[in-house]
Coordinates of C-alpha atoms in Angstrom, one line a residue:
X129 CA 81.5 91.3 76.8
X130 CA 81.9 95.0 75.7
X131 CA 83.5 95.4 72.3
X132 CA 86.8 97.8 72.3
X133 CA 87.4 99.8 69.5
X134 CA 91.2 98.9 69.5
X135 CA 92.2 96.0 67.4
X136 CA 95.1 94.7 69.3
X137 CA 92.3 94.2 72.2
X138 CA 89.7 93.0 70.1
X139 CA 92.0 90.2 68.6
X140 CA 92.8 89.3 72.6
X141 CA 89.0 88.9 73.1
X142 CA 88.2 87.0 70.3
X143 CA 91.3 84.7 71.2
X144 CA 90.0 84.5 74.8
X145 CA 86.4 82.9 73.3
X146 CA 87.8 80.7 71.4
X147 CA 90.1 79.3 74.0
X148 CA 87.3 79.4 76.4
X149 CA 85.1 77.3 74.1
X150 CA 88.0 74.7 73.4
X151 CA 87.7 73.9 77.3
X152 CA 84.8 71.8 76.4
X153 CA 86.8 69.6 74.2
X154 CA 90.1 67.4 74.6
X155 CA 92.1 70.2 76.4
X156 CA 95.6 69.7 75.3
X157 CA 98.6 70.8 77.5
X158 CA 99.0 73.8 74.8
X159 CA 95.6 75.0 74.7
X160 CA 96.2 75.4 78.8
X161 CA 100.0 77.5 77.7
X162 CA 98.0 79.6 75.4
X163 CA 95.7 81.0 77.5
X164 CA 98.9 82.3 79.6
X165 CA 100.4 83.6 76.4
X166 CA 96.9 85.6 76.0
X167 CA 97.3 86.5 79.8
X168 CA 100.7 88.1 78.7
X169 CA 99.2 89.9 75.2
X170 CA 96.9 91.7 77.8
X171 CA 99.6 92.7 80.0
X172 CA 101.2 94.2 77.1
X173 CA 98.2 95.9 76.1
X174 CA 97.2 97.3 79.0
X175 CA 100.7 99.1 79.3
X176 CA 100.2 101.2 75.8
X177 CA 97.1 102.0 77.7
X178 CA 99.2 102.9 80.9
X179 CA 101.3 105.2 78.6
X180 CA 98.4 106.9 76.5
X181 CA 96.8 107.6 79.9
X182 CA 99.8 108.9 81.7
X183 CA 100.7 111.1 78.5
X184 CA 97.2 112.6 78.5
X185 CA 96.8 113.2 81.9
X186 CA 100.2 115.0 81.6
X187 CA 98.7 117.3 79.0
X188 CA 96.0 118.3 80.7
X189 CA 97.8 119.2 83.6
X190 CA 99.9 121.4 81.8
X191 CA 96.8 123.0 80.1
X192 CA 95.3 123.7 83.6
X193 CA 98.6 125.2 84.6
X194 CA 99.1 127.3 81.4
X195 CA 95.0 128.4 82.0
X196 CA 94.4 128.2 85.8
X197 CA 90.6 128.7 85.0
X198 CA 88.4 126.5 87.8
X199 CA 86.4 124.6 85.2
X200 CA 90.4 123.6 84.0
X201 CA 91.5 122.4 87.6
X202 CA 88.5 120.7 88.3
X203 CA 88.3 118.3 85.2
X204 CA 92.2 117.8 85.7
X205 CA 91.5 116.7 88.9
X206 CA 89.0 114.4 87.9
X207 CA 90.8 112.7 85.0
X208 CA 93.5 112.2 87.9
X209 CA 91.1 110.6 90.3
X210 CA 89.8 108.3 87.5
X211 CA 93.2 107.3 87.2
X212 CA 93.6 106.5 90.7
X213 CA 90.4 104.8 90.5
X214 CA 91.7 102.7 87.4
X215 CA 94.8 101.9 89.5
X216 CA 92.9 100.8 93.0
X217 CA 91.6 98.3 90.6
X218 CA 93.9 97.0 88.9
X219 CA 95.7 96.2 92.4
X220 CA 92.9 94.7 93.5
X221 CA 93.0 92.3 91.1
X222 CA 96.6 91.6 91.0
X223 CA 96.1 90.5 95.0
X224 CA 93.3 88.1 93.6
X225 CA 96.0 86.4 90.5
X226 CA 98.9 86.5 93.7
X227 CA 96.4 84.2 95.7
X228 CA 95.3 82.4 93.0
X229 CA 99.1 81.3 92.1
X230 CA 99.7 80.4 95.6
X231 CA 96.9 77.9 95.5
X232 CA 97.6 76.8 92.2
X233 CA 100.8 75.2 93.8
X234 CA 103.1 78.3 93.2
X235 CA 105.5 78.4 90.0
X236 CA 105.9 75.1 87.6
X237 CA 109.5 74.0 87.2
X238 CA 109.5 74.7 83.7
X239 CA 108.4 78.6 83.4
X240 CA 108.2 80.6 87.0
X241 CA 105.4 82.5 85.7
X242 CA 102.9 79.4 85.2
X243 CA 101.5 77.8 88.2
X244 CA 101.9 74.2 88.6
X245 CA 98.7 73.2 88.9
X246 CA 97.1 74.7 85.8
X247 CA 94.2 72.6 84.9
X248 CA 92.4 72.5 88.6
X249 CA 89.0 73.1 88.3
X250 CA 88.1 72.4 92.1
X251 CA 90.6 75.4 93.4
X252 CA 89.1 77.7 91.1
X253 CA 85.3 76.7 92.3
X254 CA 86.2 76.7 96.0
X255 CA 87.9 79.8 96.0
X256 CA 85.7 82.1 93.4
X257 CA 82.5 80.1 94.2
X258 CA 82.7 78.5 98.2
X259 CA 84.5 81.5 99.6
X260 CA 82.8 83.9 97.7
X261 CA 85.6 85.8 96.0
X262 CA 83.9 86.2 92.5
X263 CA 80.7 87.8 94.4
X264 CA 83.2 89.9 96.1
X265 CA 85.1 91.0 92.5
X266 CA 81.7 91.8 91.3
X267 CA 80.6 94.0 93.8
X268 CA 84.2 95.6 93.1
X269 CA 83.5 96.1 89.4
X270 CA 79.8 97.4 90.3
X271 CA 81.9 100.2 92.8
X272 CA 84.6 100.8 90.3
X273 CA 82.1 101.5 87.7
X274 CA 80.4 103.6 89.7
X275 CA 83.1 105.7 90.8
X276 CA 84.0 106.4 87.1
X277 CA 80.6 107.6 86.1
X278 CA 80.1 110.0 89.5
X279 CA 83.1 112.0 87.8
X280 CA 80.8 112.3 84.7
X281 CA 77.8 112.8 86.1
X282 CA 76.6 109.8 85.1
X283 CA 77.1 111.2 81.6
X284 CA 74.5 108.3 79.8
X285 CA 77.1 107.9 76.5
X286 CA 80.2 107.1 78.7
X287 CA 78.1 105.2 80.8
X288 CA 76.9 103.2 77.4
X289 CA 80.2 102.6 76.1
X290 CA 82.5 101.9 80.1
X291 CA 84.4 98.4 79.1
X292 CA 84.2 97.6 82.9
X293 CA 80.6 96.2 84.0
X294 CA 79.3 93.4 84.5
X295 CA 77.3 91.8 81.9
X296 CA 73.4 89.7 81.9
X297 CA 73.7 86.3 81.9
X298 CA 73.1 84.6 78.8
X299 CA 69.2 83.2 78.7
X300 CA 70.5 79.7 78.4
X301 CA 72.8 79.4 81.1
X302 CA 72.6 77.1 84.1
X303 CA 74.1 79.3 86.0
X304 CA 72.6 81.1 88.6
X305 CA 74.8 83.9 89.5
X306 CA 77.5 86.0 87.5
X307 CA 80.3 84.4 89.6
X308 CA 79.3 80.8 88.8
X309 CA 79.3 82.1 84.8
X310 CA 82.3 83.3 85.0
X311 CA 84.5 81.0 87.5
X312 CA 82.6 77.8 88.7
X313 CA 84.6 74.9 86.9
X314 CA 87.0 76.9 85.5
X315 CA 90.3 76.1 85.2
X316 CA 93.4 77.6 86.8
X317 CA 95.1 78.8 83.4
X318 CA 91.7 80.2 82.2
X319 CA 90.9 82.2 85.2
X320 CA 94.2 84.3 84.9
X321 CA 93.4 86.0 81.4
X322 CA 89.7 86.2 82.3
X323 CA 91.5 88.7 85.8
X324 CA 93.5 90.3 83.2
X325 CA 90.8 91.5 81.0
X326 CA 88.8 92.8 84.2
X327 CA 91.9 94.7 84.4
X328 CA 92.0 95.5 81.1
X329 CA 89.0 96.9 80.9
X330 CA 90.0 99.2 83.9
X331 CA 92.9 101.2 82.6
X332 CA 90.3 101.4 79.1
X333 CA 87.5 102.8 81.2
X334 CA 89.9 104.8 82.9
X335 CA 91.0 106.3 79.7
X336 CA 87.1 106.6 78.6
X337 CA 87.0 109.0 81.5
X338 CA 90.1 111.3 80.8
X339 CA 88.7 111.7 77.5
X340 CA 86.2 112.5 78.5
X341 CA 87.7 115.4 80.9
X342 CA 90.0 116.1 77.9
X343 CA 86.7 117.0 75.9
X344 CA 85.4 118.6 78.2
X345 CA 88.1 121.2 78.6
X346 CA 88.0 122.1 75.3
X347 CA 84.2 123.6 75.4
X348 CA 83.7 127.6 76.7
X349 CA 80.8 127.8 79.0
X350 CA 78.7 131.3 78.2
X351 CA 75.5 130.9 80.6
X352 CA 72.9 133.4 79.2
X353 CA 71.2 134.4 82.4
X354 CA 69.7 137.6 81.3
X355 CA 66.5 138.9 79.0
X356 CA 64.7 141.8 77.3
X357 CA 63.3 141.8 74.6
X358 CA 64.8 143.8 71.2
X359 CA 63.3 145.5 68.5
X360 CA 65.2 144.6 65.0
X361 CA 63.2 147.3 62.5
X362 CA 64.0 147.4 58.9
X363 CA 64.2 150.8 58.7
X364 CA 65.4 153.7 61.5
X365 CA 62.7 156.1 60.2
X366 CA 59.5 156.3 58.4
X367 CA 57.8 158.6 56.0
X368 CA 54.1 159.5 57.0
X369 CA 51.2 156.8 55.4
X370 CA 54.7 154.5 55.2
X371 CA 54.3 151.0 57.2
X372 CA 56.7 150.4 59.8
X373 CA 57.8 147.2 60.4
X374 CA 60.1 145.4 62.7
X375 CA 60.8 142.4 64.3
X376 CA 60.3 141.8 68.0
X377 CA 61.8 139.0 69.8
X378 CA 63.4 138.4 73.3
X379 CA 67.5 138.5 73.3
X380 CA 69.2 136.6 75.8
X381 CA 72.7 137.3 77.4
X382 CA 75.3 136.5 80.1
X383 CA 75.6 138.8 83.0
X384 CA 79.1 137.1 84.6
X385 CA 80.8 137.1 81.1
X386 CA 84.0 138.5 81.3
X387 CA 85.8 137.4 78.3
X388 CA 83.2 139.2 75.8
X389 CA 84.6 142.9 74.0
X390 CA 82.7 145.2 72.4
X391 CA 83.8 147.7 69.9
X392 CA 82.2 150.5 67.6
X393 CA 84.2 151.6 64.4
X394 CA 86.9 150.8 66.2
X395 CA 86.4 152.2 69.2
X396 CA 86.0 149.6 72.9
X397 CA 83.1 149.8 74.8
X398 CA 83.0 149.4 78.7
X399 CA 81.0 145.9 78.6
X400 CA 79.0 145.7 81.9
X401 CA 77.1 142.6 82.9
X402 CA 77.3 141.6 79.1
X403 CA 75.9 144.8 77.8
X404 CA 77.7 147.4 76.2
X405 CA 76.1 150.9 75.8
X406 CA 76.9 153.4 72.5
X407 CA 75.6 156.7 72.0
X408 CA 76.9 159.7 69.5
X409 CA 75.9 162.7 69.1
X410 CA 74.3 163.6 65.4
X411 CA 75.7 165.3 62.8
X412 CA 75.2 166.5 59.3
X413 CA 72.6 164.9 56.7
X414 CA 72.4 162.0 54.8
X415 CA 72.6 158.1 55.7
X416 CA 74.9 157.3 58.4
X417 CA 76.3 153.9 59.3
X418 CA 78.5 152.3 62.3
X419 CA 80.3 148.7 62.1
X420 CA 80.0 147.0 65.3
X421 CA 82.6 144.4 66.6
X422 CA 81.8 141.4 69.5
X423 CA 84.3 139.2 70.5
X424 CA 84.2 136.3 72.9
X425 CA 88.0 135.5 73.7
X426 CA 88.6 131.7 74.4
X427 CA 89.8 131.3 77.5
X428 CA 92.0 128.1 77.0
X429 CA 94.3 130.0 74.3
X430 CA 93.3 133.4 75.0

């Protein structure tokens, strides 16, 4: 199970263990409620996360739009496409709970939202095990996943900390497969919030990736795809028997730089594949010295 960094979803994870592990005791008719109630937290949940997402996407769009560079429009697009990623999933999932209630007996008389037959385990293992829906919401995750980290670049640090993957089985388990871990024997009221936090940890991941694109956007690219080599000397003359000495390294600059300004006492230089060129005629005697200004203008606030 990944660990979120929010403590609202933490506290629904740890709730969801500890649930889980009371099925292997005397399962009480309020343990079964509770795991609906948790069902509901994570609904809740993931619409702050809805919101955050929407709002940040919203942000970046307008960012693009105020500076219409092509690095801006393509990481707005992706942070767009995750969430359209985020949201193909959560769908899916929500088809899988709809089919799930239906077989569960449809709504209980006393609460519309809780299927009837709550503590099945046989519906749960025919239809996540027999039919071969859990391998098929696997394979889902796997895609989903996979999708998220293409917009990335399989960036290895948001592919470390994604909340939706799938998991190794615990050494000790009889299980053979991550569907029978998860599903086989399960019962109906367990199954929904274990759904929910898949999509949980869809809208998260899909916020992991807008970040990401957020970041991202932030950064100025300068490529430095240009050499020769410089001469820095201590002094601009030398008496005779004097030792000159200077320092002689190789400088590197961009050629397709055009936010980069040049100035001398003032005065611009034309800058031409990231050079600028400054000559003055002499005159008089004596020291003479020259203050030289570079800027690199940023081009998401100019």
């Amino acid at each position: 199970m990944s660990i979120p960094k929010e403590p609202r979803q933490l506290m629904i994870n740890l709730m969801y263990l500890v649930l889980t592990a009371l099925l292997a005791l005397n399962v009480s008719a309020e343990v079964m409620n509770a795991f609906f109630s948790l069902d509901k937290g994570m609904k809740t949940s993931g619409s702050i996360v809805d919101n955050n997402n929407n709002a940040l996407l919203a942000g970046m769009s307008a960012t693009a739009e105020a500076y219409p560079t092509d690095k801006n429009k393509e990481l707005q697009a992706k942070a767009a496409e995750a969430q359209r990623i985020g949201d193909e999933f959560v769908k899916y999932i929500d088809g899988i709970r709809d089919r799930l209630f239906e077989i569960a007996k449809g709504p209980s008389e006393n609460n519309p939202d809780i299927p009837r037959d709550i503590r099945n385990k046989d519906v749960t293992t025919n239809m996540f095990i027999n039919e071969n829906v859990g391998g098929e919401i696997e394979a889902k995750i796997k895609e989903t996943r996979n999708k998220f980290l293409a917009l990335t670049n399989n960036d290895p640090v948001v592919s470390k900390n994604l909340p939706l993957n799938i998991e190794d089985l615990p050494p000790n388990t009889e299980m053979k497969t991550w569907a029978e871990y998860k599903f086989k024997q399960m019962p109906v009221a367990a199954c929904f919030p274990l759904l929910g936090k898949m999509q949980s940890d869809a809208k998260s991941s899909t916020s992991a990736i807008m970040n990401w694109a957020a970041e991202q956007m932030g950064k100025i690219d300068i490529k430095f795809d240009a050499f020769q080599p410089a001469v820095s000397a201590e002094k601009s003359y030398v008496i005779q028997g004097e030792k000159y000495s200077a320092d002689i390294f190789l400088s590197a600059y961009s050629t397709s730089a055009d936010n980069v300004s040049i100035s001398v006492n003032g005065s611009s230089l034309p800058v031409k594949e990231g050079l600028a060129h400054y000559e003055v005629t002499g005159s008089g005697l004596g020291e003479k010295a020259y203050k030289v200004s570079i800027n690199v203008k940023n081009p998401l606030n100019g």
